[in-house]
Short mmCIF file of C-alpha atoms in Angstrom, two decimals:
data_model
loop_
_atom_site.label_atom_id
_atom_site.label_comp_id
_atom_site.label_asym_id
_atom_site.label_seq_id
_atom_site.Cartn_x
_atom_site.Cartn_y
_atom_site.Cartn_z
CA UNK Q 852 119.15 116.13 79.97
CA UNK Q 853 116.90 118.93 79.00
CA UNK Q 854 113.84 118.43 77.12
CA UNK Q 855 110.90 120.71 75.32
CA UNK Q 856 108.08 121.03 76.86
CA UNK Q 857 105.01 120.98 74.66
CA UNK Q 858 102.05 122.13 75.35
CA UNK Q 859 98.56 122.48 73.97
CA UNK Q 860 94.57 123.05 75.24
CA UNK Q 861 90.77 122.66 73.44
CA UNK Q 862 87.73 124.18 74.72
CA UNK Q 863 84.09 124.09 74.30
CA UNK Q 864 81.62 126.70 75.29
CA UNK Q 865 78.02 126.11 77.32
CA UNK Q 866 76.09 126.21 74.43
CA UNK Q 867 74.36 128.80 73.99
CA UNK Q 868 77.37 130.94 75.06
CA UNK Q 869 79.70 133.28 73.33
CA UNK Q 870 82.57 133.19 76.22
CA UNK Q 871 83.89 130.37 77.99
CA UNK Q 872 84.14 129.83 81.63
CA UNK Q 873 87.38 127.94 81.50
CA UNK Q 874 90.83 129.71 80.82
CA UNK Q 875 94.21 128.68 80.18
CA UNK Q 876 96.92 130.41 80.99
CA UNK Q 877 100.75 129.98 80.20
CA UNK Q 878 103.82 131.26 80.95
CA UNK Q 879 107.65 130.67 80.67
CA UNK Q 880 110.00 132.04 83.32
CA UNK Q 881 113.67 130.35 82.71
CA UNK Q 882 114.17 126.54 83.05
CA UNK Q 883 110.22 126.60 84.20
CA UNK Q 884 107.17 126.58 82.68
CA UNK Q 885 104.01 127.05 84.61
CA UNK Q 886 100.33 126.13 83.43
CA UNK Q 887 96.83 127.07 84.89
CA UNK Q 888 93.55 125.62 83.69
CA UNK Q 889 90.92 127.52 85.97
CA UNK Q 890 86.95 127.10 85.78
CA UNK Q 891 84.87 129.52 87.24
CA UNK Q 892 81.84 129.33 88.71
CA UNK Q 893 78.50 129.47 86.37
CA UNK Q 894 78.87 129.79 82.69
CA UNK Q 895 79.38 132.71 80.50
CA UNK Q 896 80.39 136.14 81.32
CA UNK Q 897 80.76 136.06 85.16
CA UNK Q 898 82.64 132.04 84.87
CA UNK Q 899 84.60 133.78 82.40
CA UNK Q 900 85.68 136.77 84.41
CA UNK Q 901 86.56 134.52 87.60
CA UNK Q 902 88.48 131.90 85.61
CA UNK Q 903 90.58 134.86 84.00
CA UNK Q 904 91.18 136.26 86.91
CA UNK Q 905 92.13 133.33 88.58
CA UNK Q 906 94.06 131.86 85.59
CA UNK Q 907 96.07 135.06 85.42
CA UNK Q 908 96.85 135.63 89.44
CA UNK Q 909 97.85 132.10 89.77
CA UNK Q 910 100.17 131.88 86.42
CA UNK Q 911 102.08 134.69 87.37
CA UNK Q 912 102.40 134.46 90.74
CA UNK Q 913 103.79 130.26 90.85
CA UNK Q 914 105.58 131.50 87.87
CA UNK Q 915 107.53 133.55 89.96
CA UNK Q 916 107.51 131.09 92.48
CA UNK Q 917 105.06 132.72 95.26
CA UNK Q 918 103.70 130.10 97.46
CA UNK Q 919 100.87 128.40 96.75
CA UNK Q 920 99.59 129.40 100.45
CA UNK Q 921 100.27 132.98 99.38
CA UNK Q 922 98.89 132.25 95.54
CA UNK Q 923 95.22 130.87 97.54
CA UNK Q 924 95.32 133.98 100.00
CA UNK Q 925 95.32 136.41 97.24
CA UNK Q 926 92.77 134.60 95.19
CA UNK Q 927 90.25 134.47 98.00
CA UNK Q 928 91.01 138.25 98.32
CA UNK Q 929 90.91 139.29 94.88
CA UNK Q 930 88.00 137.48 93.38
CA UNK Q 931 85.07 139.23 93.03
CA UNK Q 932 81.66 137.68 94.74
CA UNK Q 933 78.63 136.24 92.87
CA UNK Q 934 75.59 138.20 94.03
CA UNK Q 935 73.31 135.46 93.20
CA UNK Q 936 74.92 132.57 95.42
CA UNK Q 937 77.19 134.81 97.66
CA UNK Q 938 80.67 133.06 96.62
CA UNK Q 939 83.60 133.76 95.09
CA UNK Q 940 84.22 130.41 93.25
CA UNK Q 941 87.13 129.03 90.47
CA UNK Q 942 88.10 125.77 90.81
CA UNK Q 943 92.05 125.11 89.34
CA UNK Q 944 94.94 122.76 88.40
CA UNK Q 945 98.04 124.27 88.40
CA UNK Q 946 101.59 122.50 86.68
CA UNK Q 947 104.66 123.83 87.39
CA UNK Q 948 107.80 122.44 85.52
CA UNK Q 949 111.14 122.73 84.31
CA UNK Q 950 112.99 121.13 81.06
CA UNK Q 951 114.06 118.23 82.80
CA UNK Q 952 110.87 117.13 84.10
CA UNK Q 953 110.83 118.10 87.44
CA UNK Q 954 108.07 119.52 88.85
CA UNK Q 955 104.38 119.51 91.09
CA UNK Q 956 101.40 120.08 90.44
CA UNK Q 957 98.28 121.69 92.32
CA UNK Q 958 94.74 120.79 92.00
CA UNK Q 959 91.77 122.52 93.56
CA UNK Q 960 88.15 120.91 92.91
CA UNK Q 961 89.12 120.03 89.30
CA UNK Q 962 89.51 115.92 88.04
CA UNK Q 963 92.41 115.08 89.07
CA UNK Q 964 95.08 115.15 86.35
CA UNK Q 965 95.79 112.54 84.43
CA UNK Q 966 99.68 110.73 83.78
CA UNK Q 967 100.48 109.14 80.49
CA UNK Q 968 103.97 107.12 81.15
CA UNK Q 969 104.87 104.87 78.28
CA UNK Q 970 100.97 105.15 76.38
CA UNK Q 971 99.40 103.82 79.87
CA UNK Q 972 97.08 106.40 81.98
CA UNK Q 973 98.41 106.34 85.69
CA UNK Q 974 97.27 108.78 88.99
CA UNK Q 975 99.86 110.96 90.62
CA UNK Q 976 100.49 110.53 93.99
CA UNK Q 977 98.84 113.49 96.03
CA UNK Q 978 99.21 114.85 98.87
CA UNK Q 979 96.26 116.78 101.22
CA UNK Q 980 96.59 120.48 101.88
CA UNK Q 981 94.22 122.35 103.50
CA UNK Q 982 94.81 126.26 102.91
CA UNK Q 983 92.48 128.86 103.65
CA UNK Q 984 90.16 126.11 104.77
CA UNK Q 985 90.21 124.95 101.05
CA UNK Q 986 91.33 121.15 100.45
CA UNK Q 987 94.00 121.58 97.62
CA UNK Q 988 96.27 118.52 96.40
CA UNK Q 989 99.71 118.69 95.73
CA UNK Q 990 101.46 115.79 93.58
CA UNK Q 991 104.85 116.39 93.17
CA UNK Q 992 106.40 114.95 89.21
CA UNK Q 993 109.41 113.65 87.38
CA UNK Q 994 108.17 113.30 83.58
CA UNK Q 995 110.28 111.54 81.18
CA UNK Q 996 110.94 111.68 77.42
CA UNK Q 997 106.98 111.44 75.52
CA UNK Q 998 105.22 111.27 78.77
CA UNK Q 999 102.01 113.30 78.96
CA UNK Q 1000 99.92 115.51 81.83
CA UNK Q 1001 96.65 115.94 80.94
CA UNK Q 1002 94.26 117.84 82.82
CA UNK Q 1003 90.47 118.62 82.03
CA UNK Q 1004 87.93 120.77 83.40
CA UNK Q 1005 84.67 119.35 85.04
CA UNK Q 1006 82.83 119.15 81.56
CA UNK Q 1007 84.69 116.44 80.13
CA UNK Q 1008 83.62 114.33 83.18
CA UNK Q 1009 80.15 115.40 82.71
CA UNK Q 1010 79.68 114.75 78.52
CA UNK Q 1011 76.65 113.02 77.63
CA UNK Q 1012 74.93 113.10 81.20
CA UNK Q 1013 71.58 113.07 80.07
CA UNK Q 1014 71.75 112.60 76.23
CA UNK Q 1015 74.29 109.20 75.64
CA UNK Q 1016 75.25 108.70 78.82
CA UNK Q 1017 73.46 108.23 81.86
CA UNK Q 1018 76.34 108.96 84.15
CA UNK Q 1019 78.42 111.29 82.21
CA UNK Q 1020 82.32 110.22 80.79
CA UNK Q 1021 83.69 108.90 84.01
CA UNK Q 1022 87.33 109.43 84.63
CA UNK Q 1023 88.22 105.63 84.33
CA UNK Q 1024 86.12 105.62 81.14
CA UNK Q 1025 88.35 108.80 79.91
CA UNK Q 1026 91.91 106.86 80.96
CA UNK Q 1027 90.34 103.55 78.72
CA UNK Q 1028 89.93 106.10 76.10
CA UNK Q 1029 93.49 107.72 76.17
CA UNK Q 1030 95.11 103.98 76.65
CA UNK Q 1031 93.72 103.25 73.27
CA UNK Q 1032 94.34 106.21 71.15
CA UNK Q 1033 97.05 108.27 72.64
CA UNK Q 1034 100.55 107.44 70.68
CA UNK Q 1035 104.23 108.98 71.36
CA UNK Q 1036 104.57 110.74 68.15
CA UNK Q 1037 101.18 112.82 69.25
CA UNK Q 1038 101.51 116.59 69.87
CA UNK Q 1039 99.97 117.73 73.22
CA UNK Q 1040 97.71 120.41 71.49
CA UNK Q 1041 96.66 116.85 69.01
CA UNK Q 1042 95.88 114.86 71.96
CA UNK Q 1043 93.71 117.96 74.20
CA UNK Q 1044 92.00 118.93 70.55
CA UNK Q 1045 91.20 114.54 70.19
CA UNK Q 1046 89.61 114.31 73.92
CA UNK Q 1047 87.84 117.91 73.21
CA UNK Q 1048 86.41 116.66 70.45
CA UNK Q 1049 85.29 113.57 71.85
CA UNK Q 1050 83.27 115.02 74.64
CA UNK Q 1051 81.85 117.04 71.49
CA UNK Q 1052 80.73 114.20 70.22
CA UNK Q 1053 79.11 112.72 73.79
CA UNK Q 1054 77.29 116.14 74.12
CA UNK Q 1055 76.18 115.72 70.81
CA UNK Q 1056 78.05 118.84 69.64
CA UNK Q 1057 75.54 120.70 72.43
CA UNK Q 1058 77.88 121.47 75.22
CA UNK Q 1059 75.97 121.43 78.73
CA UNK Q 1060 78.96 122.79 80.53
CA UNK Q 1061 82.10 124.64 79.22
CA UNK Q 1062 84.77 121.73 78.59
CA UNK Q 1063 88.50 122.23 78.47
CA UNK Q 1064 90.99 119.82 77.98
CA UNK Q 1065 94.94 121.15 78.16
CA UNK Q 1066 97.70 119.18 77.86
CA UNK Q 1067 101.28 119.33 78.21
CA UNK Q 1068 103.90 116.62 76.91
CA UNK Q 1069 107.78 116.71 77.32
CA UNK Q 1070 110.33 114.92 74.78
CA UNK Q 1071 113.48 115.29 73.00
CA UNK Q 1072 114.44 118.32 71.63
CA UNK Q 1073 114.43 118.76 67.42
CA UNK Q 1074 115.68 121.32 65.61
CA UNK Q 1075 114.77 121.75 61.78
CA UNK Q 1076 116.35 124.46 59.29
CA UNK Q 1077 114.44 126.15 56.94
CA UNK Q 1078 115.69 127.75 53.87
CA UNK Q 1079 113.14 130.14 51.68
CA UNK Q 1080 115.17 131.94 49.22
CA UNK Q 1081 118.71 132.51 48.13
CA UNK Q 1082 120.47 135.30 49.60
CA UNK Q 1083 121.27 138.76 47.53
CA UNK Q 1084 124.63 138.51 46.91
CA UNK Q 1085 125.35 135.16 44.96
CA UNK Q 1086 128.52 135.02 45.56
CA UNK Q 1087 127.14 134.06 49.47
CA UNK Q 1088 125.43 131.08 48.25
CA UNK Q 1089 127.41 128.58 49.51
CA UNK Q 1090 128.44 130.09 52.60
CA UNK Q 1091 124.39 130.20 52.72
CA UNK Q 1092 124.05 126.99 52.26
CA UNK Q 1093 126.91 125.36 54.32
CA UNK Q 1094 125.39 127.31 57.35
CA UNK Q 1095 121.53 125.95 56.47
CA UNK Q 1096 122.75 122.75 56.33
CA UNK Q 1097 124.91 122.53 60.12
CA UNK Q 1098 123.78 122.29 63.36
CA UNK Q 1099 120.46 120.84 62.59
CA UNK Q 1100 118.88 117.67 63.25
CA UNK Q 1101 116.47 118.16 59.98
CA UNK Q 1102 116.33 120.07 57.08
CA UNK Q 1103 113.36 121.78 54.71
CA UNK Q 1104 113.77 123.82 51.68
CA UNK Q 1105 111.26 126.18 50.10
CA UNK Q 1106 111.26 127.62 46.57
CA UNK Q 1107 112.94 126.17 43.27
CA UNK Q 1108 115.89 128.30 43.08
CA UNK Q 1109 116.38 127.47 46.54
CA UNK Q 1110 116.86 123.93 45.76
CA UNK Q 1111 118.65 124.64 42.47
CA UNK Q 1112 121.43 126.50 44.65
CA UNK Q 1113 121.42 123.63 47.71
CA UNK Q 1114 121.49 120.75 45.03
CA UNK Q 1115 124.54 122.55 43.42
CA UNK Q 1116 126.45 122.94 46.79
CA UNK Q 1117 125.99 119.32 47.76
CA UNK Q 1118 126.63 117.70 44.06
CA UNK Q 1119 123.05 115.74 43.80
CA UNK Q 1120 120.31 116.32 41.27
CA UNK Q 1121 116.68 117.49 41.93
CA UNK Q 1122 114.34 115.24 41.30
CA UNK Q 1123 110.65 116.34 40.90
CA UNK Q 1124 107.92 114.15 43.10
CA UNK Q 1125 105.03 113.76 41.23
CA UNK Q 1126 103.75 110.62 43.40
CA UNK Q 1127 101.19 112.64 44.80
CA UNK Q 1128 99.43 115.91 43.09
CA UNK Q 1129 97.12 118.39 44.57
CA UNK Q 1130 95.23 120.82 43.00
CA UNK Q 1131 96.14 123.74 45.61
CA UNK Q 1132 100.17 123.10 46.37
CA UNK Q 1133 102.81 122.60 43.96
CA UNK Q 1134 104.56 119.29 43.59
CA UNK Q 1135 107.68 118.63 46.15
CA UNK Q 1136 110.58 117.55 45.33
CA UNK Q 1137 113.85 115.48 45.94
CA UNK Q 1138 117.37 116.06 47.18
CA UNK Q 1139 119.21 113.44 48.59
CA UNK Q 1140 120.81 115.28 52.20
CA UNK Q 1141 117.47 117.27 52.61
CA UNK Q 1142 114.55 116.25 54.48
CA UNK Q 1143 112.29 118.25 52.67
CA UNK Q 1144 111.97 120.01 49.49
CA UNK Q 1145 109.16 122.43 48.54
CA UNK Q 1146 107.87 124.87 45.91
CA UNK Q 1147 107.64 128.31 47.82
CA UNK Q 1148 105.33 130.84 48.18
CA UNK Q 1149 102.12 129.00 47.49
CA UNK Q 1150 102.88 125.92 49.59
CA UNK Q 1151 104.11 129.16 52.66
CA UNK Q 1152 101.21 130.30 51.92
CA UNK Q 1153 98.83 127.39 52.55
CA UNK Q 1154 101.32 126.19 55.96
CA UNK Q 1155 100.42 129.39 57.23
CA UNK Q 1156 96.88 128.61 56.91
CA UNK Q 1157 97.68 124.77 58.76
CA UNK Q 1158 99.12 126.84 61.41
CA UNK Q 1159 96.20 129.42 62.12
CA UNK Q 1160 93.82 125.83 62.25
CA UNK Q 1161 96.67 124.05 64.86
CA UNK Q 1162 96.36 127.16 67.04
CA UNK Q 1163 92.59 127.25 67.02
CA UNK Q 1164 91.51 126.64 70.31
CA UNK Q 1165 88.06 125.98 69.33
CA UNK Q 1166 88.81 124.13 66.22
CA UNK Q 1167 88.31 120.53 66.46
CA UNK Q 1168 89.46 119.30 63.11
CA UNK Q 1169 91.67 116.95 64.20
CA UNK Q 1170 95.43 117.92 64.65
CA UNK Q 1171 97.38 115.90 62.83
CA UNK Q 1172 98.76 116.24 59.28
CA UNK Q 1173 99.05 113.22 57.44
CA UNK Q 1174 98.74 114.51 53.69
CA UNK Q 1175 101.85 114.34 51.55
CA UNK Q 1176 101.46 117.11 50.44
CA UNK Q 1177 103.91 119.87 50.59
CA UNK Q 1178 102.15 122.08 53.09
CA UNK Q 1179 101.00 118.97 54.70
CA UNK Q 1180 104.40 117.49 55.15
CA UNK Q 1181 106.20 120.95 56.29
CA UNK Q 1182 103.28 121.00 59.08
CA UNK Q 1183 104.12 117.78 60.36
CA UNK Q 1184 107.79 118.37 60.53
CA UNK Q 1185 107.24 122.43 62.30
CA UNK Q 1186 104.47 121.51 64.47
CA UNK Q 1187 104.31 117.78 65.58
CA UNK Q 1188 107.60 117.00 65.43
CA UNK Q 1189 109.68 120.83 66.12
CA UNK Q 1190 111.07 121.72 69.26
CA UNK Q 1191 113.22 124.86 67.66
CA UNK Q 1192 113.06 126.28 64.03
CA UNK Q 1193 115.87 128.46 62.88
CA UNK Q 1194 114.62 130.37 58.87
CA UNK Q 1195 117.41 131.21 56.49
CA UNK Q 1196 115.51 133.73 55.00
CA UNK Q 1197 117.29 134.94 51.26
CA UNK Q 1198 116.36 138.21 50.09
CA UNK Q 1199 116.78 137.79 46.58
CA UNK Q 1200 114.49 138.79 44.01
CA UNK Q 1201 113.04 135.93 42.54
CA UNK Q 1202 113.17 136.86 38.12
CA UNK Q 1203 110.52 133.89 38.02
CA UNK Q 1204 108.09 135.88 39.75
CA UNK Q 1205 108.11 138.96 37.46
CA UNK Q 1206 104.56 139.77 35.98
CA UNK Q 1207 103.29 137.65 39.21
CA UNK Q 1208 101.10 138.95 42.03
CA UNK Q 1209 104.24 137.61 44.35
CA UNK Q 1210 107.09 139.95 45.66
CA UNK Q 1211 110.06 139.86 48.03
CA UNK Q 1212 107.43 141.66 50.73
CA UNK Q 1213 104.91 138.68 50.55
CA UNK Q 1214 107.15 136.55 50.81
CA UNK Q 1215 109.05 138.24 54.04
CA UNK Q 1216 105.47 138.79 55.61
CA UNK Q 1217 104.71 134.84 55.07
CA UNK Q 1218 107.78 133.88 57.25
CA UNK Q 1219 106.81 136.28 59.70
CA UNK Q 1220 103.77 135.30 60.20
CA UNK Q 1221 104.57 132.22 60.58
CA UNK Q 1222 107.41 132.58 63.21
CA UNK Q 1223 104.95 134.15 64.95
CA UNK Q 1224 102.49 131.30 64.86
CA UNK Q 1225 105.43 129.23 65.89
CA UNK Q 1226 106.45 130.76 68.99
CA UNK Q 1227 102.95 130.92 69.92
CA UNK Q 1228 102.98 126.85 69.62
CA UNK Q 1229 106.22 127.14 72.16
CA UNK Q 1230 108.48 126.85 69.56
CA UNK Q 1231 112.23 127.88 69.94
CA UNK Q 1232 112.39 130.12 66.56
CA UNK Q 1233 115.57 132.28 65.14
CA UNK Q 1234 115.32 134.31 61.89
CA UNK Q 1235 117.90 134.96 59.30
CA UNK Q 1236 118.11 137.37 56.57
CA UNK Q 1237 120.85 137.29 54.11
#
């Protein structure tokens, strides 16, 4: 059965510094997706140019599966050398994988990743490979549906060495703290921005070493529909509306004539939820047969703001979206819970909005943005303008 892969990553910077030393990279060739968390050597602008370039070589090159003999060869070749201690030096983790679960993983000088299998922290089984006279691991994986990889570079093991802790955050002590919090409706990018945040809190928000958590998580695939608008021609509506409402596992609408034209097509009344109010998004509403009903523009406007804060690498407000509020519940449902998002997208001018600062233009330039935001969060996304 094929599954989504989700995938997500926090990071901290040395304080003091404006770059970080640790770099994700990500990349999506067919069935596979590949994942590099590098940390180079140092902190700040030379860490950041070896982790880069080591991030970058090594995504594309497993991506298009190149050895990882080859992938080691080139990196010793390519990476330039620090004048000050004579090395070329980027310790990695590297997670190759397809939709199904199948995969390895390679590890070079990094904690060792971390498996989450039914909300319990487990070890991979690895295997010793010495390339290059480097010692790299290689665990090879079969994930299954809400099981996590986590992987962290060497300043999450290191938070609070010298400030709360006398030791630093110990793996075992960082699998005790995953056991307890991590739960299987969590997004990956929820559970990397929680740990982040976390060793934040152990380096008493003064990061001693760049810290990067990145996580990936694979589950069932969900697809929601999203109406915003009616479509020009009215005559279309219910063709609209009958293809909005198939093919879907969940559905959201956006805008009250919207709603008007979906209640009408499935014979059920709206019925305006005033259980909870907030000062900045419009009420939601009710339809029985839709998941979700919305005002439009203003509540678009405010999920596009959500989604620029989920993507945030270096926000650590936490990731989750537990207000009932429109935005709040239309960010839950896109983000958390999405796999792919397909927009029915009406181009109708909305007579409501005469006089109004809002226009057919703002509106189109809210779903785009958004889409965009979504595919950066690996979401599946198809848009359609009637």
């Amino acid at each position: 059965m094929a599954l989504f892969i989700d995938y997500g990553y926090t990071s901290l910077n040395h304080v003091g510094e404006e770059l970080c030393g640790d770099k994700v990279e990500y990349a999506q060739n067919g069935d596979f997706i590949t994942l590099v968390l590098a940390d180079g050597l140092g902190s700040g602008v030379k860490a950041n140019i070896l982790s880069t370039l080591t991030s970058k070589i090594l995504c594309t090159m497993v991506s298009n599966n190149v050895s990882i003999v080859e992938c080691i060869e080139t990196l010793i070749s390519s990476l330039p050398v620090c004048k000050e201690r004579g090395v070329a030096y980027s310790t990695f983790t590297v997670v190759h994988l397809n939709h199904e679960g199948q995969g390895f993983i390679f590890e070079f000088d990094n904690p060792q990743a971390i498996y989450i299998h039914n909300g319990i922290c487990k070890d991979f089984d690895r295997q010793e490979m010495i390339i290059s006279n480097k010692v790299v691991y290689k665990s090879d994986i079969k994930l299954e549906n809400n099981d996590f990889i986590v992987t962290m570079s060497d300043g999450a093991i290191h938070a609070g060495i010298g400030a709360t802790l006398n030791f630093g955050w110990e793996r075992k002590d960082i699998m005790d703290y995953l056991n307890r919090t991590v739960k299987p409706d969590m997004s990956a990018r929820t559970l990397a921005c929680n740990l982040a945040s976390s060793c934040n809190d152990l380096y008493l928000s003064k990061p001693g070493d760049d810290t990067t958590i990145a996580c990936i998580k694979i589950r069932k695939k969900l697809k929601v529909n999203i109406m915003v608008g009616p479509p020009v021609e009215k005559e279309k509506d219910d063709y609209y509306v009958s293809k909005f409402l198939s093919n879907t596992d969940k559905t959201c609408v956006c805008g009250g004539t919207s709603s008007t034209i979906v209640a009408r097509y499935l014979k059920k009344p709206i019925e305006v939820d005033l259980t909870y109010l907030d000062a900045d998004v419009p009420p939601m509403a009710k339809i029985d047969g839709v998941d979700l009903v919305t005002e439009g523009v203003l509540t678009l406007r405010r999920l596009l703001e959500l989604s620029n804060m989920y993507l945030d690498t270096k926000d650590l407000k936490p990731k989750i979206f537990v207000q009932k509020d429109g935005a709040n519940q239309l960010a839950d449902m896109l983000f958390i819970q999405a796999s792919d998002v397909e927009f029915f997208v009406g181009q109708s001018i909305n007579s409501a909005h005469q006089g109004l600062p809002i226009d057919i233009t703002m509106k189109l330039k809210l779903v785009e943005s958004l889409a965009y935001n979504l595919k950066l969060m690996g979401k599946n996304v198809v848009l359609n303008y009637d």
